[in-house]
Short mmCIF file of C-alpha atoms and ligand atoms in Angstrom, two decimals:
data_model
loop_
_atom_site.label_atom_id
_atom_site.label_comp_id
_atom_site.label_asym_id
_atom_site.label_seq_id
_atom_site.Cartn_x
_atom_site.Cartn_y
_atom_site.Cartn_z
CA MET A 10 7.53 1.51 -32.85
CA THR A 11 3.84 0.27 -32.06
CA ILE A 12 3.41 1.27 -28.36
CA SER A 13 4.10 4.47 -26.83
CA ARG A 14 7.94 5.67 -26.08
CA LYS A 15 6.69 6.48 -22.51
CA ILE A 16 5.42 2.91 -21.93
CA ALA A 17 8.76 1.64 -23.44
CA GLY A 18 10.56 2.99 -21.26
CA PHE A 19 8.69 2.18 -18.36
CA LEU A 20 8.92 -1.23 -19.57
CA SER A 21 12.80 -1.12 -19.79
CA GLN A 22 13.38 0.55 -16.94
CA ALA A 23 10.99 -2.22 -15.04
CA SER A 24 12.59 -5.18 -16.38
CA TRP A 25 14.32 -6.33 -13.34
CA ILE A 26 11.01 -6.91 -11.96
CA ARG A 27 10.28 -9.57 -14.67
CA LYS A 28 13.35 -10.91 -14.82
CA MET A 29 13.13 -11.71 -10.90
CA PHE A 30 9.62 -13.46 -11.69
CA GLU A 31 11.24 -15.13 -14.26
CA GLU A 32 14.17 -16.12 -12.26
CA GLY A 33 11.50 -17.61 -9.51
CA GLU A 34 9.87 -19.47 -11.57
CA ARG A 35 13.17 -20.90 -13.12
CA LEU A 36 14.52 -21.94 -9.66
CA ARG A 37 11.07 -23.17 -8.56
CA ALA A 38 11.19 -25.55 -11.89
CA ILE A 39 14.47 -27.19 -10.65
CA TYR A 40 14.30 -27.36 -6.92
CA GLY A 41 10.71 -27.22 -5.97
CA ALA A 42 8.07 -24.51 -4.93
CA ASP A 43 9.10 -25.43 -1.32
CA LYS A 44 12.70 -24.93 -1.37
CA VAL A 45 12.49 -21.48 -3.12
CA TYR A 46 12.18 -18.97 -0.57
CA ASP A 47 10.06 -16.28 -2.51
CA PHE A 48 9.80 -13.25 -0.67
CA THR A 49 8.86 -10.78 -3.38
CA LEU A 50 5.35 -10.47 -3.62
CA GLY A 51 2.63 -8.88 -1.55
CA ASN A 52 0.08 -11.24 -2.35
CA PRO A 53 -1.67 -12.51 1.13
CA ASP A 54 -1.39 -16.07 1.35
CA VAL A 55 -4.02 -16.48 4.00
CA GLU A 56 -7.88 -17.16 3.16
CA PRO A 57 -10.66 -14.21 3.62
CA PRO A 58 -12.29 -14.20 7.21
CA ALA A 59 -15.14 -17.11 7.50
CA SER A 60 -17.34 -14.07 7.78
CA PHE A 61 -16.68 -13.08 4.27
CA LYS A 62 -17.07 -16.81 2.83
CA GLU A 63 -20.72 -16.70 5.12
CA GLU A 64 -21.84 -13.76 3.27
CA LEU A 65 -20.71 -15.08 -0.09
CA ARG A 66 -22.93 -17.91 0.40
CA ARG A 67 -26.01 -16.19 1.94
CA LEU A 68 -25.53 -13.81 -0.97
CA ALA A 69 -25.38 -16.78 -3.58
CA ALA A 70 -28.31 -18.31 -2.05
CA ASN A 71 -30.59 -15.42 -1.79
CA PRO A 72 -29.94 -13.17 -5.26
CA ILE A 73 -31.23 -9.85 -4.72
CA PRO A 74 -32.45 -9.01 -8.51
CA GLY A 75 -30.78 -6.23 -10.19
CA MET A 76 -27.50 -7.20 -8.09
CA HIS A 77 -25.49 -7.21 -11.14
CA ARG A 78 -26.61 -3.95 -12.72
CA TYR A 79 -24.70 -0.80 -12.86
CA MET A 80 -25.61 1.74 -9.92
CA SER A 81 -24.19 5.24 -9.28
CA ASN A 82 -20.58 5.82 -9.87
CA ALA A 83 -20.20 6.18 -6.18
CA GLY A 84 -21.30 3.07 -5.43
CA TYR A 85 -24.42 1.39 -3.38
CA GLU A 86 -25.40 4.05 -0.68
CA GLU A 87 -25.55 1.44 1.75
CA THR A 88 -22.21 0.36 1.30
CA ARG A 89 -21.12 3.86 1.52
CA ARG A 90 -23.03 4.11 4.93
CA ALA A 91 -21.55 1.43 6.61
CA VAL A 92 -17.93 2.76 5.78
CA ALA A 93 -19.19 6.16 6.93
CA GLU A 94 -20.62 4.60 10.46
CA VAL A 95 -16.87 3.20 10.69
CA LEU A 96 -15.09 6.47 10.34
CA ALA A 97 -17.33 8.72 11.91
CA GLU A 98 -16.95 6.30 14.80
CA GLU A 99 -13.47 6.58 14.77
CA THR A 100 -12.77 9.97 14.36
CA GLY A 101 -15.86 11.27 15.89
CA LEU A 102 -16.55 13.34 12.69
CA PRO A 103 -19.33 13.69 10.82
CA PHE A 104 -19.12 11.11 8.16
CA ARG A 105 -21.71 10.40 5.76
CA ALA A 106 -22.04 8.03 2.71
CA ARG A 107 -21.65 11.22 0.62
CA HIS A 108 -17.68 11.60 1.84
CA VAL A 109 -17.64 7.89 0.75
CA ILE A 110 -16.60 6.81 -3.16
CA MET A 111 -16.20 2.63 -3.53
CA THR A 112 -13.09 1.84 -5.53
CA VAL A 113 -11.53 -0.52 -7.81
CA GLY A 114 -8.98 -1.13 -4.91
CA ALA A 115 -6.48 1.21 -3.59
CA GLY A 116 -4.73 1.40 -6.74
CA GLY A 117 -7.91 2.32 -8.72
CA GLY A 118 -8.76 4.70 -5.79
CA LEU A 119 -5.41 6.85 -5.97
CA ASN A 120 -5.93 7.32 -9.87
CA VAL A 121 -9.54 8.57 -9.06
CA VAL A 122 -8.01 11.13 -6.54
CA LEU A 123 -5.07 12.00 -8.74
CA LYS A 124 -6.96 12.19 -11.63
CA THR A 125 -9.22 14.67 -10.02
CA LEU A 126 -6.44 17.00 -8.33
CA LEU A 127 -4.00 17.25 -10.37
CA ASP A 128 -3.01 19.92 -13.27
CA GLN A 129 -0.22 19.04 -16.13
CA GLY A 130 3.14 19.64 -14.14
CA ASP A 131 1.60 19.57 -10.62
CA GLU A 132 3.81 18.27 -7.99
CA VAL A 133 3.51 15.21 -5.72
CA ILE A 134 5.53 14.50 -2.86
CA VAL A 135 6.31 11.11 -1.85
CA LEU A 136 8.48 9.79 1.31
CA ALA A 137 11.17 7.09 -0.16
CA PRO A 138 11.13 4.44 0.26
CA TYR A 139 7.70 4.18 -1.48
CA PHE A 140 5.43 1.56 -3.14
CA VAL A 141 6.70 1.94 -6.60
CA GLU A 142 3.23 2.30 -8.57
CA TYR A 143 2.92 6.06 -7.23
CA ARG A 144 5.24 6.81 -9.87
CA PHE A 145 3.31 5.80 -12.59
CA TYR A 146 -0.30 6.76 -10.98
CA VAL A 147 1.08 10.22 -10.68
CA ASP A 148 2.33 10.38 -14.37
CA ASN A 149 -0.53 8.98 -15.51
CA HIS A 150 -2.45 12.10 -14.58
CA GLY A 151 0.01 14.53 -15.82
CA GLY A 152 2.07 15.32 -12.50
CA ILE A 153 5.71 15.24 -11.40
CA ILE A 154 6.54 13.03 -8.63
CA LYS A 155 9.25 14.71 -5.95
CA GLU A 156 10.66 12.03 -3.60
CA VAL A 157 11.38 12.92 -0.16
CA THR A 158 13.69 10.52 1.37
CA THR A 159 12.64 9.58 4.84
CA GLY A 160 14.76 10.29 8.27
CA PRO A 161 15.70 7.68 11.11
CA ASP A 162 14.00 4.41 11.22
CA PHE A 163 12.14 5.57 7.98
CA GLN A 164 9.64 8.30 9.72
CA PRO A 165 8.81 11.53 7.56
CA ASP A 166 11.90 13.92 7.74
CA LEU A 167 9.52 17.18 7.83
CA ALA A 168 12.17 19.32 7.75
CA ALA A 169 13.50 17.97 4.31
CA LEU A 170 9.43 17.72 3.07
CA GLU A 171 9.10 21.60 3.75
CA LYS A 172 11.85 22.27 1.87
CA ALA A 173 10.27 20.06 -1.50
CA ILE A 174 6.90 22.15 -1.23
CA THR A 175 6.65 24.84 -3.71
CA PRO A 176 3.79 26.77 -5.20
CA ARG A 177 3.20 23.55 -7.84
CA THR A 178 2.89 21.12 -4.97
CA LYS A 179 -0.61 19.49 -5.01
CA ALA A 180 -0.38 16.88 -2.68
CA VAL A 181 1.83 14.54 -0.49
CA ILE A 182 1.10 10.62 -0.69
CA ILE A 183 1.95 8.75 2.63
CA ASN A 184 1.83 4.95 3.54
CA SER A 185 1.09 3.88 6.81
CA PRO A 186 1.70 0.99 7.96
CA ASN A 187 4.46 1.12 5.06
CA ASN A 188 5.36 -0.71 2.20
CA PRO A 189 7.90 -1.38 2.06
CA THR A 190 9.11 -0.86 5.84
CA GLY A 191 6.43 -1.72 7.88
CA VAL A 192 6.64 1.27 9.91
CA VAL A 193 3.71 3.03 11.09
CA TYR A 194 3.62 6.80 11.57
CA GLY A 195 2.69 7.89 15.22
CA ALA A 196 -0.07 11.17 15.84
CA GLY A 197 3.07 13.30 16.87
CA CYS A 198 4.30 12.99 13.56
CA LEU A 199 0.88 12.90 11.64
CA GLY A 200 -0.20 16.26 13.92
CA GLU A 201 3.34 18.30 12.67
CA LEU A 202 2.50 17.13 9.11
CA GLY A 203 -0.92 18.00 9.68
CA ARG A 204 0.27 21.61 10.41
CA LEU A 205 3.18 21.91 8.26
CA LEU A 206 0.70 21.16 5.06
CA ASP A 207 -1.91 23.73 6.31
CA LYS A 208 0.47 26.51 7.13
CA LYS A 209 2.57 25.94 3.80
CA GLY A 210 -0.73 25.98 1.85
CA GLU A 211 -1.94 29.20 3.56
CA GLU A 212 1.38 30.82 2.95
CA LEU A 213 1.29 29.95 -1.01
CA GLY A 214 -2.40 30.52 -1.21
CA THR A 215 -2.78 26.99 -2.05
CA THR A 216 -4.30 23.50 -0.62
CA ILE A 217 -1.70 21.00 -0.29
CA TYR A 218 -3.84 17.55 0.00
CA LEU A 219 -2.63 15.01 2.59
CA ILE A 220 -3.38 11.70 0.76
CA SER A 221 -3.28 8.93 2.95
CA ASP A 222 -2.90 5.47 1.24
CA GLU A 223 -3.57 3.08 4.25
CA PRO A 224 -4.48 -0.53 2.65
CA TYR A 225 -2.51 -1.86 5.57
CA ALA A 226 -3.91 0.25 8.74
CA LYS A 227 -5.48 -2.75 10.27
CA ILE A 228 -2.40 -5.12 9.79
CA VAL A 229 -0.62 -3.81 12.78
CA TYR A 230 1.03 -5.53 15.84
CA ASP A 231 2.01 -5.35 19.61
CA GLY A 232 -1.46 -3.86 19.86
CA LEU A 233 -0.71 -0.52 18.42
CA LYS A 234 -3.63 1.43 16.33
CA VAL A 235 -2.83 3.70 13.35
CA PRO A 236 -3.69 7.41 14.22
CA SER A 237 -6.35 8.65 11.55
CA VAL A 238 -4.77 11.36 9.49
CA PHE A 239 -8.65 13.11 9.46
CA GLN A 240 -7.58 14.00 13.13
CA PHE A 241 -4.87 16.03 11.89
CA THR A 242 -5.87 18.02 8.53
CA ARG A 243 -9.04 18.94 7.35
CA ASN A 244 -7.50 18.21 3.76
CA SER A 245 -7.16 15.05 3.88
CA ILE A 246 -8.17 12.08 1.77
CA VAL A 247 -8.04 8.68 2.81
CA VAL A 248 -7.28 5.97 0.08
CA THR A 249 -7.63 2.26 1.37
CA SER A 250 -8.55 -1.25 0.33
CA HIS A 251 -9.87 -4.57 1.61
CA SER A 252 -7.01 -6.06 -0.53
CA LYS A 253 -4.89 -6.70 2.78
CA ASP A 254 -7.41 -6.41 5.84
CA LEU A 255 -10.02 -9.07 4.33
CA ALA A 256 -7.21 -10.49 2.12
CA LEU A 257 -9.26 -9.62 -1.40
CA PRO A 258 -7.02 -8.31 -3.45
CA GLY A 259 -7.94 -9.90 -6.77
CA GLU A 260 -11.50 -8.93 -6.17
CA ARG A 261 -10.54 -5.26 -6.21
CA ILE A 262 -12.57 -3.58 -3.76
CA GLY A 263 -11.84 -0.48 -1.73
CA TYR A 264 -12.43 3.60 -1.07
CA VAL A 265 -11.60 6.98 -1.07
CA ALA A 266 -12.84 8.50 2.29
CA VAL A 267 -12.84 12.70 2.13
CA HIS A 268 -12.78 14.65 5.28
CA PRO A 269 -16.30 16.27 5.41
CA ASP A 270 -14.48 19.58 6.07
CA ILE A 271 -12.22 19.68 3.37
CA ASN A 272 -11.72 22.62 1.05
CA GLU A 273 -13.86 23.19 -1.72
CA GLY A 274 -15.59 19.54 -0.49
CA ASP A 275 -18.65 19.53 -2.95
CA LEU A 276 -16.79 20.23 -5.88
CA LEU A 277 -13.85 17.41 -5.40
CA LEU A 278 -16.76 14.46 -4.40
CA GLU A 279 -18.42 15.57 -7.49
CA GLY A 280 -14.93 15.34 -9.33
CA LEU A 281 -13.91 12.16 -7.60
CA VAL A 282 -17.50 10.24 -8.59
CA PHE A 283 -16.79 11.67 -12.26
CA SER A 284 -13.16 10.42 -12.14
CA ASN A 285 -14.31 7.04 -11.30
CA ARG A 286 -16.52 7.20 -14.36
CA ILE A 287 -14.18 8.59 -16.66
CA LEU A 288 -11.38 6.48 -16.13
CA GLY A 289 -13.45 3.40 -17.12
CA PHE A 290 -13.87 2.02 -13.84
CA VAL A 291 -17.35 3.35 -13.92
CA ASN A 292 -18.04 2.09 -10.50
CA ALA A 293 -16.54 -0.58 -7.95
CA PRO A 294 -17.24 -4.41 -8.42
CA ALA A 295 -20.95 -4.62 -7.13
CA LEU A 296 -20.87 -8.15 -5.72
CA MET A 297 -18.00 -6.99 -3.69
CA GLN A 298 -19.72 -4.06 -2.29
CA ARG A 299 -22.94 -5.80 -1.08
CA LEU A 300 -20.11 -8.24 0.44
CA VAL A 301 -18.13 -5.62 2.22
CA THR A 302 -20.78 -3.98 3.64
CA GLY A 303 -21.43 -5.95 6.77
CA LEU A 304 -17.70 -6.57 7.29
CA GLN A 305 -16.27 -3.03 7.69
CA ARG A 306 -15.02 -4.25 11.46
CA GLU A 307 -13.63 -7.60 10.37
CA LYS A 308 -9.84 -8.64 9.38
CA VAL A 309 -7.90 -11.36 8.65
CA ASP A 310 -5.99 -13.10 11.70
CA ILE A 311 -3.32 -10.56 12.81
CA ALA A 312 -1.95 -12.78 14.94
CA ALA A 313 -0.59 -14.99 12.51
CA TYR A 314 1.33 -12.25 10.77
CA GLN A 315 2.98 -11.01 13.93
CA GLU A 316 4.58 -14.76 14.39
CA LYS A 317 5.74 -14.40 10.82
CA ARG A 318 7.05 -10.96 11.44
CA ASP A 319 8.75 -12.20 15.05
CA LEU A 320 10.09 -15.37 13.44
CA LEU A 321 11.95 -13.90 10.52
CA TYR A 322 12.92 -10.42 11.97
CA ASN A 323 14.29 -12.22 15.13
CA HIS A 324 16.27 -14.80 12.41
CA LEU A 325 17.56 -11.73 10.49
CA VAL A 326 18.97 -10.07 13.60
CA SER A 327 20.37 -13.29 14.94
CA LEU A 328 22.59 -13.60 12.11
CA GLY A 329 24.09 -9.76 11.99
CA PHE A 330 21.25 -7.99 9.47
CA GLU A 331 20.46 -4.65 10.64
CA VAL A 332 16.59 -4.19 10.56
CA VAL A 333 13.69 -1.92 11.90
CA LYS A 334 11.28 -3.57 13.47
CA PRO A 335 8.28 -3.09 11.52
CA GLN A 336 5.02 -2.79 13.52
CA GLY A 337 2.44 -3.34 10.80
CA ALA A 338 2.25 -4.25 6.96
CA PHE A 339 3.80 -7.73 6.40
CA TYR A 340 7.21 -6.62 5.31
CA LEU A 341 10.88 -6.27 6.47
CA PHE A 342 13.21 -3.72 4.86
CA PRO A 343 16.90 -4.37 6.21
CA ARG A 344 19.87 -2.64 5.22
CA SER A 345 21.65 -4.43 2.26
CA PRO A 346 24.81 -5.70 3.76
CA LEU A 347 26.62 -5.00 0.62
CA PRO A 348 26.17 -1.26 -1.07
CA ASP A 349 25.17 -2.43 -4.15
CA ASP A 350 21.48 -3.73 -3.25
CA VAL A 351 20.63 -5.02 -6.68
CA GLU A 352 23.90 -7.22 -6.48
CA PHE A 353 23.10 -8.55 -2.74
CA THR A 354 19.63 -9.83 -4.38
CA ARG A 355 21.81 -11.57 -7.04
CA VAL A 356 23.88 -13.23 -4.16
CA ALA A 357 20.81 -14.09 -2.02
CA GLN A 358 19.26 -15.69 -5.36
CA LYS A 359 22.26 -18.04 -4.81
CA TYR A 360 20.67 -19.62 -1.61
CA ASN A 361 17.24 -19.68 -3.51
CA ILE A 362 16.41 -16.66 -1.33
CA LEU A 363 14.17 -13.94 -3.60
CA VAL A 364 13.91 -10.69 -2.17
CA VAL A 365 13.57 -7.25 -3.63
CA PRO A 366 15.99 -4.33 -3.83
CA GLY A 367 15.53 -1.30 -2.08
CA SER A 368 16.35 0.56 -5.55
CA GLY A 369 12.80 -0.45 -6.65
CA PHE A 370 11.31 1.40 -3.86
CA GLY A 371 13.59 4.35 -4.39
CA LEU A 372 16.00 4.04 -1.74
CA PRO A 373 19.07 1.65 -2.47
CA GLY A 374 20.89 -0.10 0.04
CA TYR A 375 18.58 -1.88 1.64
CA PHE A 376 16.14 -4.92 0.46
CA ARG A 377 12.43 -5.86 1.18
CA VAL A 378 11.39 -8.94 2.16
CA SER A 379 7.50 -9.77 2.10
CA TYR A 380 6.47 -12.44 4.74
CA CYS A 381 3.11 -12.90 3.69
CA ILE A 382 3.80 -16.42 2.46
CA ASN A 383 3.20 -19.70 4.01
CA LYS A 384 5.09 -20.18 7.61
CA GLN A 385 6.81 -23.24 6.71
CA ILE A 386 8.49 -21.44 3.99
CA ILE A 387 9.65 -19.22 6.31
CA LEU A 388 11.16 -21.84 8.78
CA ASN A 389 12.71 -23.86 5.39
CA SER A 390 14.80 -20.63 4.66
CA PHE A 391 16.61 -19.84 7.69
CA PRO A 392 19.55 -22.04 7.03
CA ALA A 393 19.73 -20.05 3.47
CA TRP A 394 19.41 -17.48 5.46
CA ALA A 395 22.43 -18.38 7.66
CA GLN A 396 24.34 -19.40 4.81
CA LEU A 397 23.88 -16.12 2.98
CA ALA A 398 24.69 -14.21 6.24
CA ARG A 399 28.19 -16.55 6.41
CA GLU A 400 29.22 -15.75 2.89
CA LEU A 401 29.05 -11.97 3.50
CA GLY A 402 30.81 -11.94 6.67
CA LEU A 403 27.53 -11.23 9.00
CA SER A 404 27.85 -13.62 11.84
C1 PLP B 26 1.11 0.95 -0.38
C2 PLP B 26 0.13 0.27 -1.21
N1 PLP B 26 -0.58 1.08 -2.04
C3 PLP B 26 -1.26 0.56 -2.68
C4 PLP B 26 -1.92 -0.68 -2.96
C5 PLP B 26 -2.60 -1.38 -3.97
O1 PLP B 26 -3.65 -1.90 -3.54
P1 PLP B 26 -4.79 -2.71 -4.07
O2 PLP B 26 -4.70 -4.14 -4.55
O3 PLP B 26 -5.99 -2.32 -3.18
O4 PLP B 26 -4.86 -1.86 -5.37
C6 PLP B 26 -1.00 -1.45 -2.81
C7 PLP B 26 -0.66 -3.14 -2.99
O5 PLP B 26 0.12 -3.85 -2.71
C8 PLP B 26 0.23 -1.25 -1.57
O6 PLP B 26 1.53 -2.09 -1.03
#
C-alpha cells in the first residue's frame, strides 16, 4: 500500500461523498444543469459585496511596495487591529491586535487551535449533528472526538454534555449558526454552557476551552443577532472566516480570536502563531488580509438568503416534511421520511434532487438541504419535491 492505512480508511469511509458528486455530474450531463436540483454543497452562489470589488480594484491600481512578501506569522498588524476593534465594540472586552491571528479560513484556524491545544489522546467534544471535518481535524492532532447528540430542536443537551466530560476533555467545539441544522444558540444556552465548562474545569483541575466555530455568524434571519461566546466564559476561542459572510470561500481568509482574559493567554497566543507557521500555512493570504481590513462590518445580501430559506422551508413543510426552522446559515436539516437516510437520498435522486444524508453529519435519520444556490433552481425543484413527498406517502 502506498498511502497510509489511516488515509486509505478515511477515503473508503468517505466514498459516498465522491459517489454523490459523481451522481450529480452524471445527472447534469443527461438532464442539463437547470433540471438537476443539487442541494449538496455549501458553496455560496452569491458574489462578494461591491465594497470588496472596489477595494480589490483600488489595491490593484495602487499596489503597495512589498505587498506580496511574507509578514509576521500572525498576519498584518493593521488587519488584526481592525478585527479586534469590532470585537471590542461587540463585546465590551479589551481586544487588541495581539488577540487575533489571521488564518487560512476557518478550517485552517481550527487546525491551528487544535494543534496548539491537544496532546495525544486528549478529547474534544462535538455536538451531533456537526460539520464532518471536525472528525478529521481532531484526528490530525492526535485528539479523540466525543460526540454528544443535541436535544430538542438541535439545541445543546447540557446534561449529556456534562456526562461526556472527563479529565482528558480539552475542548468543546460549538458551531452557531449551525451547519447542518441552521439553528442558533441563544444567550441563555451559551451562559449555561460557559458556566458548566468553567465548573467542570475547576473540579477537574483543568481548562476546558470553548471553541466557537462561527463562519455563519453574520448569516442570520428575522433580525436575530448571534450572542458572542466571549461574554460567557473567559476560556473561549472564536474561529471564523469570510468564506460565507463575504462569499470568499476560495480565497481562504479567516481568523482566530482569543478571549483577552483566557487562561495562560500569552503562552496560548505564542503557540497559535507558531502552529500557523509549522502547519505550513506560514501566514494567511497577504492580499486577502489587506482587502478584508476595511470590510469587517460588511456582509453579503442576507435578505436573498432569507427569501430562499422561506421559500424552501415553507414548501417542504407544506408537503409534510418535518423541519426545524433554521434561524441562520443556509441549510435545512429535515427528518428523513424513511428510517434509512441514505436510502432516502437514493429515492430523492430519482427526482433529480440531491441532498446529503444526516449520517454524514453524525446524526442518521435526517438529511441536509443546502440552499445557497440559484433561486430559480429552488423554484424549479418544487414539483420534484412534491412528487418525492407523494411517493413517500407524505402529503
Ligand atoms: C461549520 C463550518 N466550519 C468551518 C468551515 C470551513 O470554512 P472555511 O472555508 O472558512 O475554511 C465550514 C465550511 O463550510 C463550515 O460549514
